[in-house]
mmCIF file of C-alpha atoms in Angstrom:
data_model
loop_
_atom_site.group_PDB
_atom_site.id
_atom_site.type_symbol
_atom_site.label_atom_id
_atom_site.label_comp_id
_atom_site.label_asym_id
_atom_site.label_seq_id
_atom_site.Cartn_x
_atom_site.Cartn_y
_atom_site.Cartn_z
ATOM 1 C CA MET A 1 -16.779 10.994 5.980
ATOM 2 C CA THR A 2 -16.114 13.264 8.544
ATOM 3 C CA PRO A 3 -12.318 12.369 9.705
ATOM 4 C CA GLN A 4 -11.809 11.608 12.986
ATOM 5 C CA PRO A 5 -8.634 12.087 15.276
ATOM 6 C CA ALA A 6 -5.408 10.600 13.958
ATOM 7 C CA ASP A 7 -4.368 7.254 14.593
ATOM 8 C CA GLN A 8 -0.819 5.952 15.302
ATOM 9 C CA SER A 9 0.026 6.697 11.514
ATOM 10 C CA GLY A 10 -0.550 10.119 12.158
ATOM 11 C CA LEU A 11 -3.372 10.171 9.542
ATOM 12 C CA PRO A 12 -6.843 11.368 10.663
ATOM 13 C CA VAL A 13 -9.247 8.242 10.920
ATOM 14 C CA GLY A 14 -11.133 8.471 7.804
ATOM 15 C CA ILE A 15 -11.825 7.721 4.110
ATOM 16 C CA GLY A 16 -8.856 8.769 1.659
ATOM 17 C CA VAL A 17 -8.309 8.075 -2.096
ATOM 18 C CA GLY A 18 -5.374 7.664 -4.245
ATOM 19 C CA TRP A 19 -4.915 10.932 -6.299
ATOM 20 C CA ARG A 20 -4.000 10.615 -9.768
ATOM 21 C CA PRO A 21 -3.865 13.406 -12.363
ATOM 22 C CA GLU A 22 -6.836 11.951 -14.609
ATOM 23 C CA ILE A 23 -9.198 12.223 -11.668
ATOM 24 C CA SER A 24 -7.689 15.305 -9.870
ATOM 25 C CA GLY A 25 -10.929 17.343 -10.516
ATOM 26 C CA TRP A 26 -13.350 14.444 -8.921
ATOM 27 C CA VAL A 27 -10.977 14.088 -6.121
ATOM 28 C CA ALA A 28 -11.062 18.095 -5.501
ATOM 29 C CA SER A 29 -14.625 17.555 -5.325
ATOM 30 C CA GLN A 30 -15.132 15.293 -2.528
ATOM 31 C CA ALA A 31 -15.989 17.176 0.853
ATOM 32 C CA GLY A 32 -14.872 15.172 3.812
ATOM 33 C CA LEU A 33 -11.715 13.410 2.647
ATOM 34 C CA ALA A 34 -9.467 12.165 5.561
ATOM 35 C CA PHE A 35 -6.122 11.958 3.394
ATOM 36 C CA CYS A 36 -4.933 11.389 0.076
ATOM 37 C CA GLU A 37 -2.095 8.852 -1.379
ATOM 38 C CA LEU A 38 0.015 10.160 -4.012
ATOM 39 C CA ILE A 39 2.645 7.856 -6.033
ATOM 40 C CA ALA A 40 6.241 9.412 -4.769
ATOM 41 C CA GLU A 41 7.750 8.760 -8.412
ATOM 42 C CA MET A 42 4.999 10.873 -10.112
ATOM 43 C CA ILE A 43 6.048 13.958 -7.785
ATOM 44 C CA VAL A 44 8.515 16.891 -8.529
ATOM 45 C CA PRO A 45 8.984 17.852 -4.584
ATOM 46 C CA ALA A 46 9.711 21.220 -5.756
ATOM 47 C CA GLY A 47 6.324 21.682 -7.523
ATOM 48 C CA PRO A 48 3.662 19.448 -6.654
ATOM 49 C CA PRO A 49 1.070 19.357 -9.492
ATOM 50 C CA ARG A 50 -1.637 22.182 -8.864
ATOM 51 C CA GLY A 51 -4.664 20.062 -7.749
ATOM 52 C CA VAL A 52 -2.255 18.461 -5.120
ATOM 53 C CA ALA A 53 -1.302 22.090 -4.009
ATOM 54 C CA GLU A 54 -4.869 23.022 -3.751
ATOM 55 C CA LEU A 55 -5.884 19.854 -1.625
ATOM 56 C CA ARG A 56 -2.798 20.937 0.772
ATOM 57 C CA GLU A 57 -4.374 24.301 1.437
ATOM 58 C CA ARG A 58 -7.452 22.796 2.236
ATOM 59 C CA GLU A 59 -5.217 20.824 4.910
ATOM 60 C CA ILE A 60 -5.806 17.549 3.630
ATOM 61 C CA PRO A 61 -2.879 15.347 4.501
ATOM 62 C CA MET A 62 -0.646 13.705 2.035
ATOM 63 C CA VAL A 63 1.175 10.275 2.093
ATOM 64 C CA PRO A 64 3.988 9.658 -0.747
ATOM 65 C CA HIS A 65 3.521 6.001 -1.688
ATOM 66 C CA GLY A 66 6.829 4.429 -3.355
ATOM 67 C CA VAL A 67 6.798 2.130 -5.880
ATOM 68 C CA GLY A 68 10.242 2.079 -7.260
ATOM 69 C CA LEU A 69 12.681 1.830 -3.860
ATOM 70 C CA SER A 70 12.927 -2.094 -4.655
ATOM 71 C CA LEU A 71 13.519 -2.280 -0.896
ATOM 72 C CA GLY A 72 13.831 -6.561 -1.576
ATOM 73 C CA GLY A 73 16.333 -6.235 -3.746
ATOM 74 C CA VAL A 74 19.687 -7.803 -3.301
ATOM 75 C CA GLU A 75 21.450 -4.268 -4.132
ATOM 76 C CA PRO A 76 21.141 -1.762 -1.762
ATOM 77 C CA VAL A 77 18.563 0.929 -2.312
ATOM 78 C CA ASP A 78 19.760 3.552 -4.444
ATOM 79 C CA ALA A 79 20.486 6.873 -2.597
ATOM 80 C CA ALA A 80 18.912 9.174 -5.172
ATOM 81 C CA ARG A 81 15.590 7.179 -4.724
ATOM 82 C CA VAL A 82 15.642 7.437 -1.250
ATOM 83 C CA THR A 83 16.486 10.969 -1.019
ATOM 84 C CA HIS A 84 13.646 12.031 -3.634
ATOM 85 C CA LEU A 85 11.326 9.938 -1.413
ATOM 86 C CA ALA A 86 12.638 11.882 1.780
ATOM 87 C CA ALA A 87 12.035 15.197 -0.074
ATOM 88 C CA CYS A 88 8.399 14.431 -1.237
ATOM 89 C CA ALA A 89 7.634 13.694 2.539
ATOM 90 C CA ASP A 90 9.085 17.016 3.205
ATOM 91 C CA ALA A 91 7.748 18.782 0.389
ATOM 92 C CA LEU A 92 3.997 17.707 1.489
ATOM 93 C CA ALA A 93 4.532 17.743 5.367
ATOM 94 C CA ALA A 94 3.138 14.167 5.155
ATOM 95 C CA PRO A 95 2.573 12.222 8.545
ATOM 96 C CA LEU A 96 4.366 9.244 7.024
ATOM 97 C CA VAL A 97 5.558 7.589 3.487
ATOM 98 C CA SER A 98 4.932 3.991 2.519
ATOM 99 C CA GLU A 99 6.623 1.500 0.276
ATOM 100 C CA HIS A 100 6.594 -2.240 -0.749
ATOM 101 C CA VAL A 101 7.356 -5.601 0.654
ATOM 102 C CA ALA A 102 9.070 -6.429 -2.938
ATOM 103 C CA PHE A 103 11.715 -5.873 -5.559
ATOM 104 C CA VAL A 104 11.643 -4.252 -8.937
ATOM 105 C CA ARG A 105 15.041 -4.405 -10.590
ATOM 106 C CA ALA A 106 17.825 -6.659 -10.535
ATOM 107 C CA GLY A 107 21.450 -5.421 -11.424
ATOM 108 C CA ASP A 108 20.320 -3.033 -14.243
ATOM 109 C CA ARG A 109 16.874 -4.927 -15.429
ATOM 110 C CA GLU A 110 13.917 -3.116 -14.243
ATOM 111 C CA ALA A 111 10.954 -5.379 -14.157
ATOM 112 C CA GLY A 112 8.291 -2.712 -14.241
ATOM 113 C CA HIS A 113 6.496 -4.613 -11.516
ATOM 114 C CA LEU A 114 6.202 -5.279 -8.248
ATOM 115 C CA LEU A 115 7.873 -8.839 -7.563
ATOM 116 C CA PRO A 116 7.788 -10.866 -4.451
ATOM 117 C CA VAL A 117 10.183 -11.558 -2.086
ATOM 118 C CA PRO A 118 10.906 -15.379 -1.069
ATOM 119 C CA ARG A 119 9.981 -15.469 2.353
ATOM 120 C CA THR A 120 13.162 -16.741 3.775
ATOM 121 C CA ARG A 121 15.586 -15.725 6.576
ATOM 122 C CA GLU A 122 17.950 -14.150 4.218
ATOM 123 C CA ALA A 123 15.576 -12.305 2.404
ATOM 124 C CA LEU A 124 14.731 -10.684 5.672
ATOM 125 C CA ASP A 125 18.264 -9.882 6.354
ATOM 126 C CA VAL A 126 18.095 -8.299 2.923
ATOM 127 C CA LEU A 127 14.881 -6.393 3.353
ATOM 128 C CA THR A 128 15.902 -4.961 6.652
ATOM 129 C CA ALA A 129 19.215 -3.650 5.632
ATOM 130 C CA ASN A 130 17.623 -1.681 2.883
ATOM 131 C CA ILE A 131 14.772 -0.564 4.994
ATOM 132 C CA ARG A 132 17.307 0.936 7.744
ATOM 133 C CA ARG A 133 18.816 2.611 5.038
ATOM 134 C CA THR A 134 15.515 4.275 3.828
ATOM 135 C CA GLN A 135 14.613 5.016 7.516
ATOM 136 C CA ALA A 136 17.800 6.683 8.324
ATOM 137 C CA GLU A 137 17.097 9.782 5.828
ATOM 138 C CA LEU A 138 13.218 9.714 6.702
ATOM 139 C CA ASP A 139 11.933 12.047 9.210
ATOM 140 C CA VAL A 140 8.624 10.442 9.430
ATOM 141 C CA PRO A 141 7.540 6.796 9.848
ATOM 142 C CA LEU A 142 7.727 4.471 7.126
ATOM 143 C CA ALA A 143 4.765 1.830 6.481
ATOM 144 C CA LEU A 144 4.979 -1.422 4.005
ATOM 145 C CA GLU A 145 2.601 -2.791 1.967
ATOM 146 C CA PRO A 146 2.879 -6.659 1.233
ATOM 147 C CA ILE A 147 1.943 -7.118 -2.571
ATOM 148 C CA ALA A 148 -0.472 -9.263 -4.413
ATOM 149 C CA ALA A 149 1.503 -12.184 -6.142
ATOM 150 C CA LEU A 150 0.513 -14.941 -8.818
ATOM 151 C CA PHE A 151 3.162 -17.228 -7.313
ATOM 152 C CA ASP A 152 5.049 -18.061 -3.881
ATOM 153 C CA TRP A 153 8.718 -19.163 -4.158
ATOM 154 C CA PRO A 154 9.443 -22.811 -3.712
ATOM 155 C CA ASP A 155 12.395 -22.350 -1.050
ATOM 156 C CA ASP A 156 9.837 -20.280 1.064
ATOM 157 C CA GLU A 157 10.750 -20.684 4.860
ATOM 158 C CA LEU A 158 7.834 -18.710 6.506
ATOM 159 C CA THR A 159 4.208 -17.796 6.151
ATOM 160 C CA GLU A 160 3.153 -14.424 4.993
ATOM 161 C CA ALA A 161 2.070 -13.288 8.413
ATOM 162 C CA ASP A 162 5.297 -14.961 10.100
ATOM 163 C CA PHE A 163 7.546 -13.028 7.798
ATOM 164 C CA LEU A 164 5.735 -9.834 7.683
ATOM 165 C CA THR A 165 5.834 -9.759 11.773
ATOM 166 C CA GLU A 166 9.045 -10.573 12.085
ATOM 167 C CA LEU A 167 10.089 -7.878 9.398
ATOM 168 C CA LEU A 168 8.055 -5.236 11.309
ATOM 169 C CA SER A 169 9.284 -5.993 14.536
ATOM 170 C CA ARG A 170 13.028 -5.835 13.285
ATOM 171 C CA THR A 171 12.555 -2.515 11.668
ATOM 172 C CA ASP A 172 9.963 -0.813 13.703
ATOM 173 C CA THR A 173 7.917 -0.175 10.712
ATOM 174 C CA LEU A 174 3.882 0.004 10.406
ATOM 175 C CA LEU A 175 2.023 -2.265 8.001
ATOM 176 C CA LEU A 176 -0.003 -0.670 5.048
ATOM 177 C CA LEU A 177 -2.309 -3.702 4.764
ATOM 178 C CA ASP A 178 -4.237 -3.820 1.241
ATOM 179 C CA VAL A 179 -7.452 -5.899 1.681
ATOM 180 C CA ALA A 180 -7.369 -6.402 -1.874
ATOM 181 C CA ASN A 181 -4.206 -7.765 -2.164
ATOM 182 C CA LEU A 182 -5.211 -9.994 1.123
ATOM 183 C CA TYR A 183 -8.325 -11.149 -0.846
ATOM 184 C CA ALA A 184 -6.362 -11.973 -4.291
ATOM 185 C CA ASN A 185 -3.303 -14.152 -2.436
ATOM 186 C CA ALA A 186 -5.857 -15.928 -0.135
ATOM 187 C CA ARG A 187 -8.220 -16.788 -3.101
ATOM 188 C CA ASN A 188 -5.458 -18.259 -5.650
ATOM 189 C CA ARG A 189 -3.759 -20.374 -3.391
ATOM 190 C CA GLY A 190 -7.251 -22.022 -2.256
ATOM 191 C CA ARG A 191 -7.698 -20.229 1.081
ATOM 192 C CA ASP A 192 -9.646 -18.432 3.523
ATOM 193 C CA PRO A 193 -8.693 -15.063 3.334
ATOM 194 C CA ARG A 194 -10.651 -14.250 6.734
ATOM 195 C CA ALA A 195 -8.616 -17.104 8.442
ATOM 196 C CA GLN A 196 -5.390 -15.068 7.047
ATOM 197 C CA LEU A 197 -6.634 -12.026 9.511
ATOM 198 C CA ASP A 198 -6.073 -14.532 12.546
ATOM 199 C CA ARG A 199 -2.153 -14.392 12.208
ATOM 200 C CA LEU A 200 -1.227 -10.785 10.728
ATOM 201 C CA PRO A 201 0.219 -8.167 12.924
ATOM 202 C CA LEU A 202 -2.975 -6.105 12.839
ATOM 203 C CA ASP A 203 -1.807 -3.725 16.190
ATOM 204 C CA ARG A 204 0.556 -2.529 13.433
ATOM 205 C CA VAL A 205 -1.571 -1.298 10.744
ATOM 206 C CA ALA A 206 -1.094 2.342 9.745
ATOM 207 C CA TYR A 207 -4.053 2.410 7.114
ATOM 208 C CA LEU A 208 -5.682 0.113 4.552
ATOM 209 C CA HIS A 209 -5.757 -0.070 0.728
ATOM 210 C CA VAL A 210 -9.105 -1.326 -0.830
ATOM 211 C CA ALA A 211 -8.856 -1.703 -4.917
ATOM 212 C CA GLY A 212 -10.849 -3.796 -7.516
ATOM 213 C CA GLY A 213 -9.923 -6.680 -9.741
ATOM 214 C CA SER A 214 -10.952 -9.285 -11.884
ATOM 215 C CA ALA A 215 -10.787 -13.315 -12.549
ATOM 216 C CA HIS A 216 -9.653 -14.693 -15.718
ATOM 217 C CA ASP A 217 -7.627 -17.795 -16.704
ATOM 218 C CA GLY A 218 -8.511 -19.546 -13.498
ATOM 219 C CA LEU A 219 -6.829 -16.215 -11.086
ATOM 220 C CA TYR A 220 -7.907 -13.424 -9.492
ATOM 221 C CA HIS A 221 -6.174 -10.184 -10.716
ATOM 222 C CA ASP A 222 -5.605 -7.250 -8.581
ATOM 223 C CA THR A 223 -6.012 -4.945 -11.485
ATOM 224 C CA HIS A 224 -6.735 -1.388 -9.707
ATOM 225 C CA THR A 225 -8.817 -0.908 -13.214
ATOM 226 C CA ASP A 226 -11.844 -2.801 -12.014
ATOM 227 C CA PRO A 227 -14.618 -2.001 -9.614
ATOM 228 C CA VAL A 228 -14.134 -3.278 -5.745
ATOM 229 C CA PRO A 229 -15.868 -6.909 -5.819
ATOM 230 C CA ASP A 230 -18.233 -7.495 -2.968
ATOM 231 C CA ALA A 231 -15.987 -9.909 -1.517
ATOM 232 C CA VAL A 232 -13.229 -7.526 -0.878
ATOM 233 C CA LEU A 233 -15.744 -5.018 0.550
ATOM 234 C CA ALA A 234 -16.975 -8.111 3.075
ATOM 235 C CA LEU A 235 -13.397 -9.031 3.816
ATOM 236 C CA LEU A 236 -13.112 -5.145 4.928
ATOM 237 C CA ARG A 237 -15.814 -5.137 7.016
ATOM 238 C CA GLU A 238 -14.696 -8.401 8.725
ATOM 239 C CA LEU A 239 -11.103 -6.546 9.025
ATOM 240 C CA VAL A 240 -12.263 -3.486 10.794
ATOM 241 C CA THR A 241 -14.083 -5.676 13.547
ATOM 242 C CA ARG A 242 -10.524 -7.040 14.093
ATOM 243 C CA LEU A 243 -8.351 -4.307 14.235
ATOM 244 C CA PRO A 244 -7.439 -2.842 17.960
ATOM 245 C CA GLY A 245 -8.451 0.373 16.992
ATOM 246 C CA ALA A 246 -10.140 2.144 14.019
ATOM 247 C CA ALA A 247 -7.855 2.559 10.977
ATOM 248 C CA PRO A 248 -7.757 5.124 8.085
ATOM 249 C CA VAL A 249 -9.187 3.792 4.723
ATOM 250 C CA MET A 250 -8.400 4.458 1.115
ATOM 251 C CA LEU A 251 -9.571 3.668 -2.067
ATOM 252 C CA GLU A 252 -6.998 2.976 -5.065
ATOM 253 C CA ARG A 253 -7.853 3.253 -8.898
ATOM 254 C CA ASP A 254 -5.183 3.292 -11.254
ATOM 255 C CA GLY A 255 -6.833 3.533 -15.050
ATOM 256 C CA HIS A 256 -10.460 3.009 -16.710
ATOM 257 C CA TYR A 257 -12.040 5.564 -14.515
ATOM 258 C CA PRO A 258 -15.318 5.171 -14.559
ATOM 259 C CA PRO A 259 -17.687 8.152 -14.432
ATOM 260 C CA ALA A 260 -17.880 10.375 -11.538
ATOM 261 C CA ALA A 261 -20.912 9.374 -10.029
ATOM 262 C CA ALA A 262 -19.620 5.879 -10.349
ATOM 263 C CA LEU A 263 -16.282 6.554 -8.533
ATOM 264 C CA THR A 264 -18.382 8.407 -5.840
ATOM 265 C CA ALA A 265 -20.425 5.495 -5.322
ATOM 266 C CA GLU A 266 -17.281 3.306 -5.069
ATOM 267 C CA LEU A 267 -15.613 5.456 -2.316
ATOM 268 C CA ALA A 268 -19.346 5.463 -0.381
ATOM 269 C CA ALA A 269 -19.088 1.599 -0.328
ATOM 270 C CA VAL A 270 -15.503 1.704 0.754
ATOM 271 C CA ALA A 271 -16.324 4.257 3.635
ATOM 272 C CA GLY A 272 -19.514 2.126 4.710
ATOM 273 C CA GLY A 273 -16.982 -0.623 4.953
#
């Protein structure tokens, strides 16, 4: 797990993990971590959590990962939220930040979930405007993550790959590719996830997410609370052979944390991908 020189994202190439307070001790015990990712909305820039400060002292790069900007919402992004994300990046000396191709609010209503945007020309215009507003305040690159979604909008005009390619081109952003999201979306639509790799803009990949999930009620759910299934690890192995260069890879966990030994084994499995 020795990190290698940084890729286009500014992150060292190696294995990372999503930092969460519940597993901060385990994260601190992992030698050779290339980077950590933190939920931006959990951070107070003026005083990062104690465990985060200790990782910074070890010069482990930190990536603020936003979940609340609502880049795909029809309203302009909230200026205070953008300022907070930029302040997180500055406080952590982050090489980049990331957010989702999604919306989370409409008007005064908060969904509490990442919701898919329709893949239309109009939605591209909305996303582009909100991303440019965000970039105007950031001093570091922005990577965009496509989400796992249980449905497609009936008025979609573009495939996900074409939609992403045009969005990244318009905004000069990087791609945070979640292998588990790719697997979930393909499986729930009866598609081969490996075939989807052929059309994605892999030359824009900043880093990769890997997370667990489970199937019930006929659908695969990207839970982040279950172990990473073998099928997702196999897709990761396929993906890394298709990338134009090596990319940082990160394990996500967001609850139902197993014992430390199981987490370490899961991290090793992801690193071996």
